[in-house]
Amino acid sequence: MKGLCSPLVLLLVAVLGRLGGGSWTDGHSLTRRGADNPGLENFVRHRYPTVVAFGDYLYVDGGELLQQINGTGTNTTQSGQSYSSYALNSTLSLRLDEAWTNETAEFRSINKTAPLLDQQIYWTDTPINTFYTWGGMAIGSATPPANELWLFNADGTGGGVWSQIPQGDFRDFSRLHRPVGSSFTQTARVGYALGGQVTSKTDRSIQKEDPGYAVPGLVSYDFQTSQWTNISTAGYQGYGTNLNGQAEYIPFGPNGLLLFFGGAETPVDATAGSIVQLSWNTLTLYDPMTGKWYSQLTSGMRPPQVERACSVGVEGPNNTYEIFIYGGTSDQWGLISSDVYVLSLPGFVFFKADSRGTPRADHACVVVGKGKRQMLSYGGVDGGSGLRSSTTTPDPWRQGIGIFDMTEMKWMDSYDPNATNYDVPADVNDWYERGGMNNVTWTSDEVKQLFVNGSSLTYGGTSNSSSTANSDSSDSSHSGRRIGGIVGGTVGGVIVISVACAVAFLLLRRRRRRQSAISEEISEYRPEPWPKDTPRLRSTTPGTMMTLEPTPIEPVEISGTARGELPGEDVDWTYELPVPTPRTRPELPDREYTF
């Protein structure tokens, strides 16, 4: 009996180890799925997470967890210690309709059927409470899965369901390699991902290990049509590539723009020595409707050159848009950044927050709260410059959560769902009030027109005034003389324009009288529409088609012509009109198409 039992026990152990997703030496294989929510005392770090806010809930997905093994140890800062990591098997949710601190926040685990990957791209379709995930790399020794697009459908109560999205244009999708480290953002209905890299950990067809190959191109995915496109990045930087940068959609210009910043560039065949982090002196913009690339100079207190930071964007009350950038790893400084920088548009000027966070990279940020005033940072590691070391310290923030008040520019450990609306930080507001927009160096008039349309706009916060408080009396009198000249010129211009309008009106009325007299003599004749004029089918909603019916045309007789029979008494012979010989129209020869 003992001989029969031993194989069964070994088989059971092997099955349980497989279900746990790792070896027994990991120390957490049997409880891995249950430990996806390690709790307050056991949490160490969460690297490469994705965070998405829908309504009353925050969702955390992907990446790998580091935690105390078997509940031993404390969550205090201990340098020089290595922790084993494992893939997050569940999707987590956190309530946003109630106040909490990073000690009292309680996560809920949601079953996940999608592949377990690091550093994924995600795009949100907010009106229907869903987000898409694509890209990413396999964790540990796992083999990268097939290239697929997955969808998480939130149920509005902190739960949700995962499903794979079939690809209608599979031919175009199959040409894409799964990237990692892409800079991604989106419009309301289209997601974009710039660059990234492919390695043996991201794509089965790639044999080269990290850093692999840099991926040129800007990939887009339309949420409504499910169409994929790969746009040329010949107008982006030196190689058309970007690794571990950031991207934000900004509401400027007639179509909105995509702004890319941070990260690094390299030739396609990347090596450790070929990767160079990008400067903040010039930023790159892309118009998704026209397909044009632009660049614009920046000013102010620029961040160090960093990769793997996080960023969020928020619209100010007076025509500004601020982008908050936190953390990242810097080869320039040889460290992990703990600072928050603000890029204010349309001024293209940087500011640095006095309140410092904690050093971290490979984390995620999102705007939370009804007033869009708070930035939530979650996860991240501090494993040294370039994050090439597995050594890290336990997160100083409980459960990896930090809250940044974007108006006050300071860090907190508590979340307030009813915080007041976002307002431009005081330093940013002062810059606009001092006439900072007059000192912007535009790279071209075309770029300037995208951000400043020539009308008189007020920039800054709600306390911004149209006049400068520090102007002296001589400036005021000079301003008064200028205003008097402007008023006089304006009145004279109005008089000239009024006279011109009156003359144009008289000429136009005379012309209309002539046209009316002619139309009384000859009525308009319109023939029946030709087949080529038949309206084309037009889609109104997905899956429906409608035909626009032609407007009925009433027959009109030519004015002044009497209608009667032809005279018959003088006709000696009656002839039938000849029947026209039908003309055959040759058919085009059939063609065979190959794909």
XYZ file of C-alpha atoms in Angstrom:
595
model
C 0.000 0.000 0.000
C 2.905 2.308 0.790
C 4.322 1.777 -2.677
C 0.992 2.762 -4.260
C 0.509 5.800 -2.114
C 3.840 7.426 -2.802
C 3.232 8.090 -6.525
C -0.191 9.473 -5.756
C 1.250 11.836 -3.166
C 3.942 12.966 -5.579
C 1.343 13.506 -8.299
C -0.819 15.547 -5.929
C 2.164 17.660 -4.934
C 3.036 18.265 -8.589
C -0.534 19.266 -9.452
C -0.761 21.647 -6.514
C 2.601 23.129 -7.408
C 1.415 23.669 -11.003
C -1.767 25.334 -9.816
C 0.294 27.596 -7.602
C 2.238 28.756 -10.622
C 5.717 28.142 -9.182
C 8.026 25.870 -7.275
C 7.866 24.915 -3.629
C 10.997 26.904 -2.952
C 9.076 30.088 -3.740
C 7.525 29.857 -0.321
C 4.088 30.912 -1.562
C 3.052 28.539 -4.341
C 0.183 26.932 -2.446
C -1.242 30.249 -1.263
C -0.335 32.398 -4.235
C -3.856 33.037 -5.455
C -5.088 33.717 -1.944
C -2.147 36.059 -1.317
C -2.930 38.362 -4.251
C -4.226 40.665 -1.527
C -1.366 40.335 0.990
C -2.786 42.863 3.443
C -1.225 45.632 5.439
C 1.589 43.788 7.222
C 2.754 41.437 4.464
C 2.810 43.849 1.509
C 6.337 44.729 0.315
C 6.107 46.023 -3.297
C 3.995 45.823 -6.443
C 5.936 46.334 -9.675
C 4.459 47.108 -13.135
C 0.830 47.569 -12.011
C -1.975 49.084 -14.074
C -4.474 51.378 -12.333
C -7.818 52.492 -13.794
C -10.546 54.586 -12.139
C -14.190 53.972 -13.121
C -16.875 55.818 -11.207
C -16.751 54.699 -7.595
C -13.949 52.144 -7.946
C -10.244 51.903 -8.651
C -9.016 48.771 -10.435
C -5.458 47.415 -10.112
C -4.209 44.800 -12.551
C -1.079 43.084 -13.805
C 2.497 43.151 -12.659
C 4.162 41.206 -9.886
C 3.857 41.300 -6.113
C 6.577 41.140 -3.516
C 5.495 40.246 0.018
C 6.709 38.861 3.321
C 6.915 35.072 3.125
C 4.553 33.213 5.462
C 3.764 36.459 7.262
C 7.233 36.785 8.766
C 9.042 40.097 9.087
C 7.654 43.595 9.212
C 6.941 46.155 6.541
C 9.769 48.442 7.605
C 12.501 49.842 5.412
C 15.331 47.305 5.278
C 18.001 48.046 2.698
C 20.013 45.375 0.910
C 17.339 42.673 1.072
C 15.961 40.663 -1.866
C 12.379 39.440 -2.048
C 10.940 36.829 -4.370
C 8.142 38.030 -6.628
C 5.209 36.389 -8.364
C 2.548 37.303 -10.894
C -0.615 38.960 -9.638
C -3.248 36.329 -10.423
C -6.268 38.521 -9.679
C -7.572 41.960 -10.510
C -7.995 44.146 -7.421
C -10.582 46.855 -6.764
C -10.752 49.657 -4.206
C -13.689 51.890 -3.305
C -13.459 55.555 -4.309
C -16.804 56.722 -2.921
C -15.597 56.715 0.669
C -12.647 58.232 2.519
C -9.694 56.083 3.597
C -6.004 56.190 4.413
C -3.332 53.955 2.955
C -3.600 51.904 6.170
C -7.382 51.474 6.140
C -7.865 50.961 2.367
C -9.321 47.507 1.664
C -8.801 45.766 -1.675
C -11.143 43.199 -3.186
C -9.873 40.338 -5.379
C -11.549 39.585 -8.735
C -10.955 36.370 -10.658
C -8.761 36.869 -13.732
C -8.703 34.701 -16.862
C -6.479 36.970 -18.971
C -2.722 36.243 -19.329
C -0.457 37.282 -16.440
C 1.972 39.897 -17.783
C 4.188 42.812 -16.746
C 4.122 46.395 -18.038
C 1.011 46.164 -20.217
C -0.634 48.839 -22.347
C -4.131 49.764 -21.231
C -6.846 51.904 -22.811
C -10.140 52.819 -21.137
C -13.585 53.078 -22.707
C -15.100 55.069 -19.863
C -18.726 55.396 -21.099
C -19.162 51.626 -20.871
C -16.812 51.020 -17.886
C -14.326 48.816 -19.702
C -10.605 48.817 -20.293
C -8.429 46.982 -22.814
C -5.012 45.432 -22.182
C -2.442 44.612 -24.840
C 1.300 44.083 -24.912
C 3.477 43.289 -21.909
C 6.072 40.648 -21.111
C 5.980 37.233 -19.495
C 6.889 37.003 -15.818
C 9.786 34.962 -14.509
C 10.502 31.868 -16.594
C 7.044 31.771 -18.178
C 6.670 31.567 -21.962
C 5.000 34.597 -23.572
C 1.401 33.815 -24.555
C -0.133 34.398 -27.971
C -0.542 37.990 -29.088
C -4.091 38.873 -27.973
C -6.267 41.806 -26.939
C -8.213 41.411 -23.686
C -11.112 43.376 -22.224
C -12.156 43.881 -18.607
C -15.829 44.781 -18.199
C -16.440 46.417 -14.795
C -19.861 45.720 -13.255
C -20.139 48.971 -11.262
C -20.001 47.217 -7.877
C -16.262 46.585 -7.659
C -16.320 43.390 -9.707
C -16.052 42.526 -13.375
C -15.339 39.907 -16.016
C -12.417 39.343 -18.391
C -12.876 38.291 -22.028
C -10.711 37.980 -25.118
C -11.578 40.261 -28.060
C -11.697 38.503 -31.463
C -9.907 40.463 -34.177
C -11.948 41.315 -37.278
C -8.889 42.466 -39.221
C -6.663 39.646 -38.037
C -4.303 40.121 -40.976
C -3.313 43.614 -39.773
C -3.242 42.567 -36.122
C -1.030 39.553 -36.818
C 1.626 41.846 -38.263
C 2.062 43.531 -34.875
C 4.539 42.211 -32.328
C 3.549 42.411 -28.687
C 5.649 45.304 -27.263
C 6.705 46.176 -23.756
C 7.627 49.642 -22.508
C 5.416 51.556 -24.958
C 4.262 55.132 -24.313
C 0.475 54.936 -24.469
C -2.493 57.293 -24.288
C -5.868 57.685 -25.964
C -8.644 59.884 -27.286
C -12.270 59.147 -26.431
C -12.489 56.272 -28.914
C -8.961 55.427 -30.120
C -5.989 54.079 -28.155
C -2.384 54.846 -29.143
C 0.933 53.171 -28.259
C 4.291 54.592 -29.333
C 7.341 52.390 -29.707
C 8.431 49.995 -27.001
C 10.630 46.949 -27.475
C 10.206 43.270 -28.332
C 12.253 40.513 -26.725
C 12.096 36.795 -26.128
C 9.897 37.620 -23.107
C 7.256 39.446 -25.168
C 6.990 37.512 -28.425
C 7.574 33.853 -29.224
C 9.025 34.702 -32.631
C 11.823 36.823 -31.087
C 14.955 35.048 -29.879
C 16.909 38.065 -28.662
C 16.799 38.789 -24.946
C 16.591 42.192 -23.272
C 16.997 44.877 -24.595
C 15.832 43.090 -27.747
C 14.689 45.235 -30.663
C 13.194 48.709 -30.455
C 9.833 48.992 -32.227
C 9.325 52.022 -34.487
C 5.783 53.128 -35.233
C 2.673 54.494 -33.524
C 0.040 51.758 -33.166
C -3.634 52.755 -32.864
C -6.759 50.767 -32.044
C -10.289 52.040 -32.676
C -12.658 50.876 -29.922
C -15.745 51.095 -32.150
C -14.485 49.635 -35.435
C -11.826 47.321 -33.917
C -9.410 48.533 -36.585
C -5.649 48.487 -36.015
C -3.200 50.813 -37.784
C 0.555 51.278 -37.582
C 1.565 54.896 -38.249
C 5.047 55.896 -39.333
C 7.193 57.639 -36.702
C 9.726 59.047 -39.142
C 8.963 62.485 -37.668
C 9.704 61.403 -34.079
C 13.185 62.020 -32.619
C 16.234 60.478 -34.316
C 15.246 56.825 -34.740
C 11.457 56.905 -34.503
C 11.666 54.745 -31.350
C 10.824 55.276 -27.678
C 11.376 53.070 -24.631
C 9.611 53.478 -21.284
C 8.375 57.022 -21.937
C 5.062 58.729 -21.213
C 2.212 60.047 -23.364
C -0.813 62.246 -22.699
C -3.749 63.437 -24.791
C -4.009 67.242 -24.559
C -7.129 69.256 -25.595
C -5.489 71.836 -27.886
C -5.930 72.559 -31.579
C -9.017 71.640 -33.605
C -8.462 67.888 -33.166
C -6.633 67.533 -29.872
C -2.998 66.421 -29.782
C -0.894 63.550 -28.477
C 2.095 64.665 -26.399
C 5.090 62.333 -25.935
C 7.799 62.950 -23.343
C 10.486 61.214 -21.304
C 11.863 57.749 -21.886
C 14.776 56.812 -24.122
C 15.592 56.190 -27.774
C 17.801 53.665 -29.544
C 18.386 52.164 -32.982
C 16.155 49.204 -33.738
C 18.859 46.632 -32.919
C 19.206 47.826 -29.339
C 22.130 47.258 -27.012
C 22.694 48.381 -23.440
C 25.073 51.049 -24.712
C 22.826 52.339 -27.502
C 19.927 53.392 -25.244
C 20.010 57.131 -24.527
C 17.462 58.914 -22.339
C 15.638 61.817 -23.972
C 15.973 65.466 -23.044
C 13.068 67.601 -21.831
C 14.247 70.643 -23.777
C 11.981 69.784 -26.717
C 8.737 67.787 -26.650
C 7.053 65.986 -29.543
C 3.388 66.380 -30.544
C 1.198 64.451 -32.987
C -2.131 65.437 -34.562
C -4.132 62.189 -34.889
C -6.447 63.648 -37.547
C -3.925 65.258 -39.901
C -1.052 62.867 -39.206
C 1.401 65.739 -38.674
C 4.287 65.663 -36.188
C 5.353 68.821 -34.344
C 7.958 69.788 -31.770
C 7.965 72.560 -29.172
C 10.598 74.039 -26.871
C 10.097 74.079 -23.112
C 11.286 76.322 -20.270
C 11.302 76.392 -16.497
C 12.627 73.812 -14.017
C 12.844 70.726 -16.228
C 12.976 67.199 -14.733
C 16.081 65.038 -15.028
C 16.141 62.628 -17.940
C 14.077 59.663 -16.712
C 12.395 56.456 -17.813
C 9.615 54.482 -16.131
C 7.909 57.464 -14.493
C 4.152 57.915 -14.177
C 2.052 60.867 -15.315
C -1.495 62.238 -15.260
C -3.140 65.186 -17.000
C -5.838 67.529 -15.672
C -7.574 70.535 -17.195
C -7.354 73.847 -15.355
C -10.275 76.288 -14.896
C -8.826 78.999 -17.189
C -7.647 77.440 -20.435
C -4.598 75.616 -19.060
C -3.767 71.931 -18.962
C -1.284 70.571 -16.412
C 0.643 67.313 -16.624
C 2.057 65.936 -13.362
C 5.114 63.657 -13.665
C 6.324 61.580 -10.723
C 9.359 59.367 -10.140
C 11.335 57.390 -12.703
C 14.857 56.095 -13.032
C 17.538 58.536 -14.177
C 20.840 57.590 -15.781
C 21.678 61.297 -15.712
C 21.576 61.403 -11.903
C 22.241 57.704 -11.282
C 19.246 57.316 -8.987
C 15.485 56.827 -8.668
C 13.601 60.124 -8.593
C 11.268 61.026 -5.727
C 10.146 64.369 -7.171
C 6.952 65.624 -8.816
C 7.237 68.006 -11.769
C 4.420 69.920 -13.462
C 4.305 70.810 -17.145
C 1.766 73.586 -17.755
C 0.284 74.134 -21.208
C 0.015 76.220 -23.320
C 3.038 77.856 -21.667
C 5.226 74.719 -22.068
C 6.817 75.628 -18.740
C 7.972 73.223 -15.981
C 7.639 73.599 -12.211
C 8.909 71.427 -9.380
C 6.876 70.609 -6.285
C 8.507 71.339 -2.915
C 6.868 68.276 -1.355
C 8.898 65.173 -2.219
C 7.506 61.695 -2.442
C 9.539 58.506 -2.085
C 11.921 57.145 -4.749
C 10.069 54.833 -7.121
C 9.766 53.673 -10.723
C 7.637 51.105 -12.589
C 4.594 52.426 -10.707
C 1.232 53.754 -11.943
C -0.762 56.955 -11.373
C -4.352 58.028 -11.950
C -6.580 61.045 -11.171
C -9.186 60.233 -8.495
C -12.000 62.050 -6.688
C -15.001 64.001 -7.938
C -13.048 67.257 -8.130
C -10.158 65.685 -10.104
C -7.780 67.279 -7.612
C -5.957 64.191 -6.310
C -3.366 62.004 -8.024
C -3.123 58.446 -6.681
C 0.236 56.706 -7.034
C 0.315 52.944 -6.597
C 3.149 50.418 -6.521
C 6.660 50.742 -7.887
C 10.162 49.729 -6.801
C 13.451 51.419 -5.941
C 15.943 48.808 -7.138
C 18.763 51.180 -8.066
C 19.695 53.066 -11.227
C 18.256 51.403 -14.308
C 16.360 48.988 -12.019
C 18.830 46.276 -12.997
C 19.178 45.113 -9.399
C 16.656 42.811 -7.761
C 17.438 44.396 -4.405
C 14.687 46.641 -3.135
C 13.313 47.949 0.139
C 9.789 47.499 1.469
C 7.545 50.311 0.348
C 7.555 53.234 2.839
C 3.931 53.887 1.884
C 1.473 51.491 3.397
C 0.142 49.145 0.720
C 2.086 51.151 -1.869
C -0.463 54.007 -1.934
C 0.341 57.717 -1.997
C -2.072 60.628 -2.595
C -0.841 63.905 -4.114
C -2.926 67.089 -3.881
C -2.284 68.652 -7.303
C -3.552 72.095 -6.278
C -1.569 72.352 -3.027
C 1.359 70.401 -4.555
C 1.878 68.163 -1.516
C 1.749 64.459 -0.608
C -0.793 62.957 1.790
C -1.614 59.490 3.111
C -5.402 59.937 2.939
C -7.995 60.090 0.171
C -11.016 62.428 0.183
C -13.731 61.568 -2.367
C -15.317 65.013 -1.943
C -12.191 67.159 -2.277
C -12.845 70.473 -4.017
C -12.270 70.926 -7.733
C -8.778 71.115 -9.126
C -7.311 74.617 -9.403
C -4.012 75.642 -10.945
C -1.150 75.577 -8.384
C -0.120 78.989 -7.075
C 3.321 78.969 -8.725
C 1.802 78.120 -12.084
C -0.897 80.773 -11.720
C 1.684 83.433 -10.822
C 3.673 82.649 -13.960
C 0.650 83.338 -16.189
C -0.304 86.474 -14.235
C 3.182 87.872 -14.776
C 2.691 87.578 -18.534
C 4.616 84.365 -19.029
C 2.809 83.635 -22.286
C 4.540 86.661 -23.847
C 7.896 84.956 -23.361
C 7.083 81.587 -24.953
C 9.454 80.737 -27.819
C 7.334 78.965 -30.422
C 9.073 76.633 -32.858
C 6.718 77.743 -35.649
C 3.620 79.831 -36.288
C 1.731 76.614 -37.031
C 2.459 75.240 -33.551
C 1.524 78.579 -31.996
C -1.854 78.543 -33.761
C -2.583 75.135 -32.247
C -2.269 76.555 -28.729
C -3.034 80.265 -29.086
C -5.792 81.057 -31.567
C -5.275 84.825 -31.542
C -8.241 85.641 -29.297
C -7.852 87.249 -25.874
C -7.733 84.399 -23.365
C -7.221 84.363 -19.620
C -4.813 81.722 -18.351
C -4.217 80.343 -14.892
C -6.364 79.656 -11.855
C -9.696 81.012 -10.698
C -7.939 83.858 -8.838
C -6.222 85.086 -12.001
C -6.843 88.719 -13.017
C -6.411 90.347 -16.400
C -4.019 93.034 -15.114
C -0.626 92.759 -13.465
C -0.597 93.827 -9.832
C 2.968 95.155 -9.943
C 2.515 97.717 -12.739
C 3.530 101.303 -11.754
C 1.864 104.639 -12.573
C 3.954 105.332 -15.684
C 2.967 101.939 -17.075
C -0.661 102.776 -16.318
C -0.564 106.128 -18.165
C 1.202 104.524 -21.101
C -1.426 101.819 -21.118
C -4.149 104.531 -21.082
C -2.689 106.230 -24.150
C -2.516 102.907 -25.914
C -6.133 102.167 -25.056
C -7.231 105.613 -26.373
C -5.508 104.963 -29.675
C -7.035 101.508 -29.869
C -10.540 102.871 -29.203
C -10.177 105.611 -31.846
C -8.939 103.155 -34.414
C -11.731 100.750 -33.557
C -14.463 103.406 -34.019
C -13.032 104.483 -37.376
C -12.831 100.898 -38.490
C -16.443 100.276 -37.508
C -17.600 103.246 -39.628
C -15.677 102.055 -42.697
C -17.018 98.531 -42.305
C -20.599 99.851 -41.939
C -20.373 101.838 -45.198
C -18.911 98.854 -47.034
C -21.691 96.612 -45.736
C -24.390 99.088 -46.882
C -22.962 99.249 -50.431
C -22.708 95.462 -50.572
C -26.315 95.139 -49.405
C -27.636 97.469 -52.139
C -25.695 95.643 -54.866
C -26.896 92.269 -53.616
C -30.557 93.379 -53.547
C -30.286 94.697 -57.140
C -28.826 91.407 -58.301
C -31.577 89.391 -56.609
C -34.260 91.479 -58.387
C -32.730 90.620 -61.780
C -32.623 86.927 -60.933
C -36.250 87.052 -59.770
C -37.397 88.623 -63.065
C -35.662 85.942 -65.111
C -37.082 83.135 -62.982
C -40.634 84.385 -63.623
C -40.171 83.834 -67.380
C -38.514 80.424 -67.309
C -39.380 77.822 -64.749
C -36.680 75.500 -63.567
C -36.545 72.131 -65.278
C -34.913 69.279 -63.438
C -34.609 65.837 -65.017
C -35.042 62.569 -63.207
C -31.878 61.588 -61.292
C -29.393 59.357 -63.049
C -28.557 56.013 -61.448
C -25.133 57.378 -60.457
C -26.875 60.087 -58.419
C -28.638 57.543 -56.202
C -27.618 58.170 -52.603
C -25.011 55.806 -51.215
C -25.628 53.644 -48.192
C -24.651 55.396 -45.007
C -24.074 53.847 -41.622
C -25.875 55.594 -38.785
C -25.146 53.219 -35.951
C -22.871 50.158 -35.822
C -24.572 47.261 -37.603
C -27.330 49.332 -39.293
C -27.548 50.834 -42.743
C -30.003 53.337 -44.188
C -30.679 54.700 -47.674
C -31.446 58.342 -48.224
C -34.504 58.483 -50.508
C -34.304 61.018 -53.396
C -36.577 64.041 -53.082
C -39.610 63.576 -55.423
C -39.461 65.943 -58.406
C -42.748 67.299 -59.698
C -43.024 67.633 -63.519
C -43.083 71.262 -64.613
C -44.404 72.470 -67.953
C -42.453 75.079 -69.878
C -44.257 78.374 -69.437
C -46.018 79.963 -72.420
C -46.274 76.797 -74.558
C -49.738 75.410 -75.426
C -50.142 71.669 -75.397
C -52.053 70.055 -78.346
C -52.259 67.202 -80.899
C -50.170 67.210 -84.085
C -52.251 67.984 -87.214
C -53.325 64.836 -89.073
C -55.231 66.012 -92.201
C -52.126 66.758 -94.298
C -50.348 63.476 -93.563
C -50.390 61.055 -96.505
C -48.195 58.356 -94.999
C -47.792 57.035 -91.546
C -44.353 55.898 -90.399
C -43.316 54.055 -87.319
C -40.227 55.357 -85.615
C -37.344 52.926 -86.016
C -36.628 50.697 -83.100
C -33.134 51.426 -81.831
C -30.772 48.530 -81.903
C -29.942 47.606 -78.343
C -26.325 48.158 -77.457
C -24.663 45.588 -75.340
C -22.346 46.695 -72.599
C -19.354 44.431 -72.202
C -18.740 43.037 -68.753
C -15.381 43.548 -67.103
C -13.342 40.352 -67.024
C -13.263 38.492 -63.738
C -10.134 38.900 -61.676
C -8.649 36.655 -59.104
C -7.207 38.314 -56.021
C -4.574 36.795 -53.907
C -3.611 37.742 -50.384
